[in-house]
GROMACS .gro file of C-alpha atoms in nm:
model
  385
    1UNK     CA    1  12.901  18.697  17.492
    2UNK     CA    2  12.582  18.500  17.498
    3UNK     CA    3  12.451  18.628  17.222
    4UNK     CA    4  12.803  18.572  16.977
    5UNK     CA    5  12.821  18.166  17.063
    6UNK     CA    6  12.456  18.168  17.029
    7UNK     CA    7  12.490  18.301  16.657
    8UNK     CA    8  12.814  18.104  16.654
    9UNK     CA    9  12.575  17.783  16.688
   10UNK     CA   10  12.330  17.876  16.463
   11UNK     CA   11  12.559  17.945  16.148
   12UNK     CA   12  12.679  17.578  16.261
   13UNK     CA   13  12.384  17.399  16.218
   14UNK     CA   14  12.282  17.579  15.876
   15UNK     CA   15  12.637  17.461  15.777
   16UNK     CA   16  12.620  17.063  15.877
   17UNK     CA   17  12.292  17.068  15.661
   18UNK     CA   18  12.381  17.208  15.380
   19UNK     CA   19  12.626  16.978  15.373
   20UNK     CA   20  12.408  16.710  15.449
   21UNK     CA   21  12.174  16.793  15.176
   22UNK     CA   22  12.473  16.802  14.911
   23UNK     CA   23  12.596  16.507  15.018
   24UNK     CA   24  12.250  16.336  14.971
   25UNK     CA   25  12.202  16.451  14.621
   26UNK     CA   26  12.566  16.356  14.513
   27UNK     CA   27  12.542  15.988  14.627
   28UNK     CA   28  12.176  15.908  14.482
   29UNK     CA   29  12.188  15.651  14.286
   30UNK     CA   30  11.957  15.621  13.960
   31UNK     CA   31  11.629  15.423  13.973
   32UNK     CA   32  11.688  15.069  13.823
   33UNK     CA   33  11.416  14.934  13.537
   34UNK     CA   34  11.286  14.628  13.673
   35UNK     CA   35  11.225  14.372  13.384
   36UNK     CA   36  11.060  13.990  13.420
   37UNK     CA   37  11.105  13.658  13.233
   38UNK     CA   38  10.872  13.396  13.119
   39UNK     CA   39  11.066  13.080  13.142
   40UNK     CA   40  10.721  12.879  13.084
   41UNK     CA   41  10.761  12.674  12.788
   42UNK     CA   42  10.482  12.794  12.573
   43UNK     CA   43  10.510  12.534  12.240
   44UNK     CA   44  10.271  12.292  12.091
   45UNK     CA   45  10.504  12.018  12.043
   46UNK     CA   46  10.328  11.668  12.022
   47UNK     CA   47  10.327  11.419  12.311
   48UNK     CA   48  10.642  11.193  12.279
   49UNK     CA   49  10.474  10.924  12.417
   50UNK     CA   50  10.162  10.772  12.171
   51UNK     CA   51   9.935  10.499  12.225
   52UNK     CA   52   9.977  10.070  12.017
   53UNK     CA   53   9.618  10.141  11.909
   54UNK     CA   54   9.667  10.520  11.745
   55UNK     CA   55   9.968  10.377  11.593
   56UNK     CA   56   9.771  10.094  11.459
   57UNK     CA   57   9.516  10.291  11.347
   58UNK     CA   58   9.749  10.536  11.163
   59UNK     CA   59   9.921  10.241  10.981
   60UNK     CA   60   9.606  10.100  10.880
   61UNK     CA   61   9.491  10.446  10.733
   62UNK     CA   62   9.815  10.493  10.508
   63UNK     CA   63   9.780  10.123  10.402
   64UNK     CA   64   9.435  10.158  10.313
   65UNK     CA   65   9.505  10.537  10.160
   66UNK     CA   66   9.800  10.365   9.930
   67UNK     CA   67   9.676  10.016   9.861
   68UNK     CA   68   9.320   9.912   9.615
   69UNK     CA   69   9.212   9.531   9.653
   70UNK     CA   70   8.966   9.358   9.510
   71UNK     CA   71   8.925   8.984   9.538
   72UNK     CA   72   8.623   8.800   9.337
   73UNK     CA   73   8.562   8.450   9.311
   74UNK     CA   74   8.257   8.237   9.100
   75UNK     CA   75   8.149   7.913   9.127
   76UNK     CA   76   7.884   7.852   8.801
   77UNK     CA   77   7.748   7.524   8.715
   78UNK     CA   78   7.492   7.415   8.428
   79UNK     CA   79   7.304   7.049   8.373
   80UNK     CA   80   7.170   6.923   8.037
   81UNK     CA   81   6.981   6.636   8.036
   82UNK     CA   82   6.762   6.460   7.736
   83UNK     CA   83   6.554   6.145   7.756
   84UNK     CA   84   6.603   5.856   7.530
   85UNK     CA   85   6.382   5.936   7.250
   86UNK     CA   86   6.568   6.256   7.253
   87UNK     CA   87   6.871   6.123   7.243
   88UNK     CA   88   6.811   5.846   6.973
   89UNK     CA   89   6.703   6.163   6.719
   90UNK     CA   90   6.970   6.440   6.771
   91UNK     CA   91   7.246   6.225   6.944
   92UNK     CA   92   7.317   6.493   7.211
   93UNK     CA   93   7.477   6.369   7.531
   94UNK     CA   94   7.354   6.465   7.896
   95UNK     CA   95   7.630   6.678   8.091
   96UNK     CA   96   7.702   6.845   8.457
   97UNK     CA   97   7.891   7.132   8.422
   98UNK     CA   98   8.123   7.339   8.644
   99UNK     CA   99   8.368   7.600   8.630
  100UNK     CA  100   8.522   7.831   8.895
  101UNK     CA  101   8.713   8.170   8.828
  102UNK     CA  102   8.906   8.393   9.033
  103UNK     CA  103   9.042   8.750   8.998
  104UNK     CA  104   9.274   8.942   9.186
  105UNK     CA  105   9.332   9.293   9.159
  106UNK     CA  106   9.625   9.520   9.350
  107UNK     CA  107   9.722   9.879   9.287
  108UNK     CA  108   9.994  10.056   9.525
  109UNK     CA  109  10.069  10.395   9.478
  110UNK     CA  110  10.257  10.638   9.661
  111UNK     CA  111  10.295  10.958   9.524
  112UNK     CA  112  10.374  10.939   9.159
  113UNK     CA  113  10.472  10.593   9.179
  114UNK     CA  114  10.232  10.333   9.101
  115UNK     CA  115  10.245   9.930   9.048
  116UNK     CA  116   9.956   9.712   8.959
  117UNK     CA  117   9.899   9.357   8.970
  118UNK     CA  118   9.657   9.093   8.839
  119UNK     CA  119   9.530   8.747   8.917
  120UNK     CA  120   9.300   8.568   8.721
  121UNK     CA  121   9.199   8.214   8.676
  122UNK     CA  122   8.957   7.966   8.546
  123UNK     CA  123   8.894   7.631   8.557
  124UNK     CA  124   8.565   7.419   8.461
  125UNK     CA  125   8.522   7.059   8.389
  126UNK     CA  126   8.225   6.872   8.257
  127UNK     CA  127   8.082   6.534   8.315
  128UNK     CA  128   7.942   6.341   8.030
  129UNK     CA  129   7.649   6.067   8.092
  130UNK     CA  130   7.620   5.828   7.825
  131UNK     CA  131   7.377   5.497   7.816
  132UNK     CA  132   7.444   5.193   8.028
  133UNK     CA  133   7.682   5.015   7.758
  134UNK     CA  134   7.925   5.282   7.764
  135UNK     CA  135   8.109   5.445   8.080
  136UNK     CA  136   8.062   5.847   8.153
  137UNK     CA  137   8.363   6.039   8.066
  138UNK     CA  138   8.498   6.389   8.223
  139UNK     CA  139   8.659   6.603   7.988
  140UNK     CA  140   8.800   6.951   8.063
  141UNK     CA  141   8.623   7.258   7.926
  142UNK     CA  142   8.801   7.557   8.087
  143UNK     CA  143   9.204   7.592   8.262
  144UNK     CA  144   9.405   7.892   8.208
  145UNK     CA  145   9.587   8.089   8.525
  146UNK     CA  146   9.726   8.484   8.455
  147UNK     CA  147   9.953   8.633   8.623
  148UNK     CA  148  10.016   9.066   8.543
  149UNK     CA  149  10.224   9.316   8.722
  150UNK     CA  150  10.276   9.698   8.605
  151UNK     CA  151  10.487   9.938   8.723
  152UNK     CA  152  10.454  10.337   8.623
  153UNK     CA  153  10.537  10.680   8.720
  154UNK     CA  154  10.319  10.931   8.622
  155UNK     CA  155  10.425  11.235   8.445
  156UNK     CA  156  10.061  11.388   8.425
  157UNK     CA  157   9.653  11.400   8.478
  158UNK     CA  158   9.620  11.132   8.215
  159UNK     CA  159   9.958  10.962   8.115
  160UNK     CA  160  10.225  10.771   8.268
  161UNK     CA  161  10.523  10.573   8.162
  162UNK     CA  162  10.629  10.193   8.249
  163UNK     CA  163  10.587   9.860   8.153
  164UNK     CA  164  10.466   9.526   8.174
  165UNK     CA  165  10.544   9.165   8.265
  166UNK     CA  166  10.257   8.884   8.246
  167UNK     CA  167  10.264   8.527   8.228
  168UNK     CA  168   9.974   8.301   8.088
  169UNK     CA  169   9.960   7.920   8.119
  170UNK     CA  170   9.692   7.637   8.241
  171UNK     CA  171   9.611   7.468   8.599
  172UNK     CA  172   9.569   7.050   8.483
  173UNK     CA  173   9.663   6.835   8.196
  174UNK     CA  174   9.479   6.826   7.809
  175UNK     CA  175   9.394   6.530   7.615
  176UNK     CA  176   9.290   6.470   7.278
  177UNK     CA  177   9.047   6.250   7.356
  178UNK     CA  178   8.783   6.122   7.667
  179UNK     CA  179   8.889   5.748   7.590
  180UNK     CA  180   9.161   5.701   7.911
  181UNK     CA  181   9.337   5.416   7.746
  182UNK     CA  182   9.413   5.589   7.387
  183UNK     CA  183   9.407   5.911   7.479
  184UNK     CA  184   9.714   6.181   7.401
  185UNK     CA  185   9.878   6.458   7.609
  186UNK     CA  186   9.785   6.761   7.392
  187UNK     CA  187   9.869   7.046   7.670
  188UNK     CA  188  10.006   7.104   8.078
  189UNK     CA  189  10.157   7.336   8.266
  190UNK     CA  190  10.438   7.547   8.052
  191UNK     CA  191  10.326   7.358   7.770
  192UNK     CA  192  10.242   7.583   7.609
  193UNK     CA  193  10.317   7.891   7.814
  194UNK     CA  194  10.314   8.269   7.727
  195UNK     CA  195  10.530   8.551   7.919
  196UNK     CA  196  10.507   8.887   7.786
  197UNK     CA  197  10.718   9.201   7.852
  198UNK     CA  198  10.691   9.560   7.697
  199UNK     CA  199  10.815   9.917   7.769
  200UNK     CA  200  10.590  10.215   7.691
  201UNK     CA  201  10.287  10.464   7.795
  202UNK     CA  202   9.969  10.458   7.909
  203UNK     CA  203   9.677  10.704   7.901
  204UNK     CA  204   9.427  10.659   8.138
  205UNK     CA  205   9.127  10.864   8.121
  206UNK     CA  206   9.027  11.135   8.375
  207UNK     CA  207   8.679  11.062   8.373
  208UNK     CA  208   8.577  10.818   8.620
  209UNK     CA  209   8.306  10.705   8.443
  210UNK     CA  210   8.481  10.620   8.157
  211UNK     CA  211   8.738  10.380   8.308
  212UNK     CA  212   8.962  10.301   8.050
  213UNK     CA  213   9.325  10.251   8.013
  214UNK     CA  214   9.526  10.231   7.659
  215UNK     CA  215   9.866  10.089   7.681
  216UNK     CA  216  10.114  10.170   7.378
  217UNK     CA  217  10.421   9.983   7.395
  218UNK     CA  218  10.665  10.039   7.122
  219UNK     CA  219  10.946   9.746   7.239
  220UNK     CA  220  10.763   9.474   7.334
  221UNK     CA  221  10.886   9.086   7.331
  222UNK     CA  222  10.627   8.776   7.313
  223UNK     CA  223  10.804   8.445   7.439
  224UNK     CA  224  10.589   8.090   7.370
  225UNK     CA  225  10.746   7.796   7.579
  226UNK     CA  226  10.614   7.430   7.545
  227UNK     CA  227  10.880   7.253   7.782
  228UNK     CA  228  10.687   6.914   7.769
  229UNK     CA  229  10.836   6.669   7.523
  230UNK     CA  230  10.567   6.442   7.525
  231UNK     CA  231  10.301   6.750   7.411
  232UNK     CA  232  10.558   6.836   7.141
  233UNK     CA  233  10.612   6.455   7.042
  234UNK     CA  234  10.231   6.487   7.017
  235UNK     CA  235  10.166   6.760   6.746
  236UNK     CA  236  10.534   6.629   6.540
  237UNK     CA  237  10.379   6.361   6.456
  238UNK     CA  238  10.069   6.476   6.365
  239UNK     CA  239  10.247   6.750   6.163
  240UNK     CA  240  10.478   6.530   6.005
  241UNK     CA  241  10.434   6.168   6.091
  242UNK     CA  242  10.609   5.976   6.418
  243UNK     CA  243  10.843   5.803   6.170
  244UNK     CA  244  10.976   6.086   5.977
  245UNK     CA  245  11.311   6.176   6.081
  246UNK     CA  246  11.360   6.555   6.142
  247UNK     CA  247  11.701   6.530   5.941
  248UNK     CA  248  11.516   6.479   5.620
  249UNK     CA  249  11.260   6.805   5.645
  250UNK     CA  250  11.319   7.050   5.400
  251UNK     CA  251  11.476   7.372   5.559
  252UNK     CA  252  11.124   7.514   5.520
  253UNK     CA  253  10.972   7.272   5.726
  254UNK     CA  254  11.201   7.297   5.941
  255UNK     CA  255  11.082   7.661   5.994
  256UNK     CA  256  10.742   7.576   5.972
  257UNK     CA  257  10.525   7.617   6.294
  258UNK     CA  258  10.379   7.274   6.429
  259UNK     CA  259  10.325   7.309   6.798
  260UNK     CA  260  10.185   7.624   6.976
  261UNK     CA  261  10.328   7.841   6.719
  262UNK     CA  262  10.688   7.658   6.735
  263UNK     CA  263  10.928   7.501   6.533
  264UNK     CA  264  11.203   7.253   6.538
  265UNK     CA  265  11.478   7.511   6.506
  266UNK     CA  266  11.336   7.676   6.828
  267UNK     CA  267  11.335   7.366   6.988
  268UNK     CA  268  11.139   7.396   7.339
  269UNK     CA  269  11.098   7.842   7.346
  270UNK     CA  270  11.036   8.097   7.151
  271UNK     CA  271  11.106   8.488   7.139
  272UNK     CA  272  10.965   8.719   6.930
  273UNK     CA  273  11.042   9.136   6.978
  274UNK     CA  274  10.804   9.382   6.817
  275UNK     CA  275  10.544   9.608   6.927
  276UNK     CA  276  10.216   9.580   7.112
  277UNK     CA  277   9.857   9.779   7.208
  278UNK     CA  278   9.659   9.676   7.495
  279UNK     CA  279   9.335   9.800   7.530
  280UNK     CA  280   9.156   9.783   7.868
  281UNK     CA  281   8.781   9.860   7.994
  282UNK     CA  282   8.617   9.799   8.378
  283UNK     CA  283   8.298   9.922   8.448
  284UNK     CA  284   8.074   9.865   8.720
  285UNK     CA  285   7.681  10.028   8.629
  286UNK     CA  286   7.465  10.100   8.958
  287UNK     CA  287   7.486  10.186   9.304
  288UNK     CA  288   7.509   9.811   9.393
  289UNK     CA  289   7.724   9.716   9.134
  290UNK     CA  290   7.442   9.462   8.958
  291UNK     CA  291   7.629   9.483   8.619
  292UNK     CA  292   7.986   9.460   8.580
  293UNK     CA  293   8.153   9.459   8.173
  294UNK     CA  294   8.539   9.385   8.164
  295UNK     CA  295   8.704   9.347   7.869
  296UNK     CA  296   9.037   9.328   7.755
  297UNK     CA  297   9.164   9.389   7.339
  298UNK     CA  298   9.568   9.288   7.339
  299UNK     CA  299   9.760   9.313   6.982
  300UNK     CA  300  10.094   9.238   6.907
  301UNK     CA  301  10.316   9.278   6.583
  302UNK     CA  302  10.656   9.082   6.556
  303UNK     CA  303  10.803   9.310   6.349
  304UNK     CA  304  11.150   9.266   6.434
  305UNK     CA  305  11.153   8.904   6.354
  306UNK     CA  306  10.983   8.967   6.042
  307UNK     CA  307  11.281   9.183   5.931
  308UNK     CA  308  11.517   8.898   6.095
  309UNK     CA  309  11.338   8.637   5.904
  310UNK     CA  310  11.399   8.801   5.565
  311UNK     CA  311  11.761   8.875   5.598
  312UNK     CA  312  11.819   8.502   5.675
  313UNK     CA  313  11.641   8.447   5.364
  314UNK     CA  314  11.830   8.654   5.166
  315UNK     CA  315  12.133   8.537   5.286
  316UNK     CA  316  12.041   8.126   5.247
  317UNK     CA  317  11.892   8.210   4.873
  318UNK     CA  318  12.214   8.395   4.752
  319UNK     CA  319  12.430   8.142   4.840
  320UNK     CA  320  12.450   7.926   4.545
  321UNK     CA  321  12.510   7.636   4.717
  322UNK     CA  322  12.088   7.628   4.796
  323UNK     CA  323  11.956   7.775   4.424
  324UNK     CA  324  11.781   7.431   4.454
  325UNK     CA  325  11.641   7.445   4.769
  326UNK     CA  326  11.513   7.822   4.850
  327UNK     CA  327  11.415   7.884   5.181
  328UNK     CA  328  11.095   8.131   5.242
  329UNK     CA  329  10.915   8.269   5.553
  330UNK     CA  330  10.581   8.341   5.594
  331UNK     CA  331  10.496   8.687   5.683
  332UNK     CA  332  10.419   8.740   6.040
  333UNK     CA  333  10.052   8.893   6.116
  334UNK     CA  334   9.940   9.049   6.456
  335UNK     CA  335   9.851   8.854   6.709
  336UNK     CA  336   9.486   8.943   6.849
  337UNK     CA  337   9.317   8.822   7.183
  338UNK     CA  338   8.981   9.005   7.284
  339UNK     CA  339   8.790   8.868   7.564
  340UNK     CA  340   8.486   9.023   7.758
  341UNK     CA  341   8.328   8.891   8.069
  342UNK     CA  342   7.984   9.046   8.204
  343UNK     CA  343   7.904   8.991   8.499
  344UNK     CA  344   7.502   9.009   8.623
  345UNK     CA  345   7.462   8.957   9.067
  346UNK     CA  346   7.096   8.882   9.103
  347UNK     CA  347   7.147   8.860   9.465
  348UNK     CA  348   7.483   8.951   9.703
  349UNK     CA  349   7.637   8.597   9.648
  350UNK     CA  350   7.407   8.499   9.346
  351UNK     CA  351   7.547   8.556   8.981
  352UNK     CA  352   7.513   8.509   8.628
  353UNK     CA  353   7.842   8.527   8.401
  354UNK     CA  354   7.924   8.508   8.054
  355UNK     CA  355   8.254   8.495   7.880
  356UNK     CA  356   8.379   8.577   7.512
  357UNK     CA  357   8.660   8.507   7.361
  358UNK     CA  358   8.860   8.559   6.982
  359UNK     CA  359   9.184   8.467   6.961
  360UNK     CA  360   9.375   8.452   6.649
  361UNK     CA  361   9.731   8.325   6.605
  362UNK     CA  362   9.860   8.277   6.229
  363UNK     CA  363  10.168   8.089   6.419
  364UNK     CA  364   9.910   7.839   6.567
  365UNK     CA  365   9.629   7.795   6.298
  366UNK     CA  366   9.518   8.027   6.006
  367UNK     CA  367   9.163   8.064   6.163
  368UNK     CA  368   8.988   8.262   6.383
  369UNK     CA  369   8.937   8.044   6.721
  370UNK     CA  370   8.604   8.142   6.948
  371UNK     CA  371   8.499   8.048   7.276
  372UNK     CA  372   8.139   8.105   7.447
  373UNK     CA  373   8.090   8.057   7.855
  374UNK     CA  374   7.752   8.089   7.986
  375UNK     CA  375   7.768   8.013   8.415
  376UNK     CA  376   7.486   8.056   8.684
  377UNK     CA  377   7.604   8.041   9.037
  378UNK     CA  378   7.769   8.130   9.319
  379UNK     CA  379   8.000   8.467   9.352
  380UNK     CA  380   8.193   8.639   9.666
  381UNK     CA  381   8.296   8.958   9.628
  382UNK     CA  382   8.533   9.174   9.822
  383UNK     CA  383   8.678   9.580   9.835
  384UNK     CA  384   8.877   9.742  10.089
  385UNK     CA  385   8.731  10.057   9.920
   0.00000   0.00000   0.00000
């Protein structure tokens, strides 16, 4: 009996863990893969916050990148003086001289866009000592202001298209003469004056040392203003006397240029359309910029009033009404204007200049005019870059 419950709880116990040991093996659950995330932000954004001075001194970077100035200013003088014996032989007179000029140059250019500007001016006066019977006299030697803007695009290495827009008159009044009591007005401010506007290209050459810039405008208009009446009073009556009445002049006089290149049927203004070349040259030579040759060659051809003037001819002459009294134009000639300026810096703010200058105007006189400036003195120079 002992031994059957004996075997009895044997086969028991071999039971409960088997059963154990399936039951272990059917509720195991699988092994989970454990996985981590960064949630550290790992990008190289910029600061939000920036200093005044580093945005100051980012502005001032892009403003210097995109903007060229140059400012330069001369103050020359010159003295002449003979003694008596001297004088009494070749009649020269003993003169103080002094003229001061300006220039102003801009360019802004941001990306293919470019616009320059220019600001020149001059103006010298001289003082004339004569002998103890007469009275010294100032007279006016140099006065002329400029004003020049040009915008472009550029549409390669060497070319770019635009146009532009200048204005030319003078700073103080002209005379005819030194004498204060029967002295004329021959010239002032917008009288005359000279605005100029054309469309066209430009090449400008690659190689920096060969600075120069050609300016081909095909449509170009020249307009001539004298709005003074007592300047144009002036040259009528030395054209055609201060008593002649302009209701009597001949329809060719009429037409005839008498003032700055205008006539009585333009009254006060003149326009002119046509085509133009400007031809410009700025070199500095040396590392300290001792000698400095600008000049400027401008030409312009009114060909559009020359075929306007000879239509209204042909219409006035084949109206028989005027077989007695034809009416002819003169043909129109380019205008030229060359001037040159060299510019010699013995010192920083010590300077020799001289000036040339042809001009030649068929409208104004049917000669070549000239003018020769030769000034020691003072000069101030400055460059962003």
């Amino acid at each position: 009996m002992k031994r059957i419950f004996t075997l009895f709880t044997l086969s028991a116990l071999v039971c409960i863990g088997v059963a154990n040991a399936q039951a272990t093996v059917v509720s195991a659950a699988p092994k989970e893969e454990v996985t981590f995330v960064n949630k550290i932000k790992t990008d190289k954004a910029a600061p939000e916050f920036q200093s005044e001075a580093q945005i100051k001194a980012e502005k001032a970077a892009l403003r210097k990148e995109r903007n060229t100035v140059e400012f330069n200013a001369t103050l020359n003088g010159s003295l002449a003086h003979f003694n008596d014996k001297w004088l009494s032989v070749n009649g020269n007179t003993n003169a103080l001289t002094g003229i001061g000029n300006i220039l102003f140059t801009h360019t802004y250019t941001k990306g293919k866009f470019t616009i320059g500007s220019k600001i020149t001016g001059k103006l010298g006066y001289a003082y004339n000592f004569t002998s103890s019977e007469e009275s010294s006299t100032v007279s006016k030697s140099q006065d002329e202001w400029f004003i020049q803007t040009s915008p472009a695009y550029v549409i390669s290495k060497s070319w770019n298209v635009g146009g532009t827009l200048s204005l030319r008159s003078q700073f103080a009044n002209g005379w005819n003469s030194t004498d204060k009591a029967a002295r004329k007005l021959t010239s002032t401010g917008f009288a005359p004056a000279y605005l100029i506007a054309s469309v066209g290209v430009t090449y400008v050459c690659p190689n920096a040392k060969f600075p120069i810039k050609i300016n081909i405008a095909p449509l170009s208009m020249n307009a001539t203003y004298v709005t003074n009446s007592v300047v144009r009073d002036f040259y009528y009556a030395d054209k055609f006397g201060a008593d002649t009445d302009p209701d009597t002049l001949t329809p060719d006089q009429l037409n005839t240029p008498y003032v700055y290149g205008l006539t009585l049927r333009n009254k006060n203004q003149r326009y002119e359309g046509g085509s133009s070349i400007q031809i410009d040259f700025d070199k500095t030579f040396g590392k300290k910029g001792i000698f400095r040759y600008r000049t400027t060659l401008y030409s312009f051809y009114g060909w559009i009033n020359q075929v306007a003037q000879q239509s209204d001819s042909k219409k006035w002459n084949a109206d028989p009404a005027n077989a007695g009294n034809p009416l002819k134009y003169e043909s129109i000639v380019p205008t030229v204007r060359w001037e040159n300026t060299i510019d010699i810096k013995a010192t920083k703010y010590f300077s020799t200049q001289f000036y040339f200058q042809l001009y030649y105007n068929k409208a104004q006189i049917k000669s070549v005019q000239t003018q020769v400036v030769l000034g020691v003195g003072l000069a101030y120079t400055f460059k962003n870059k």
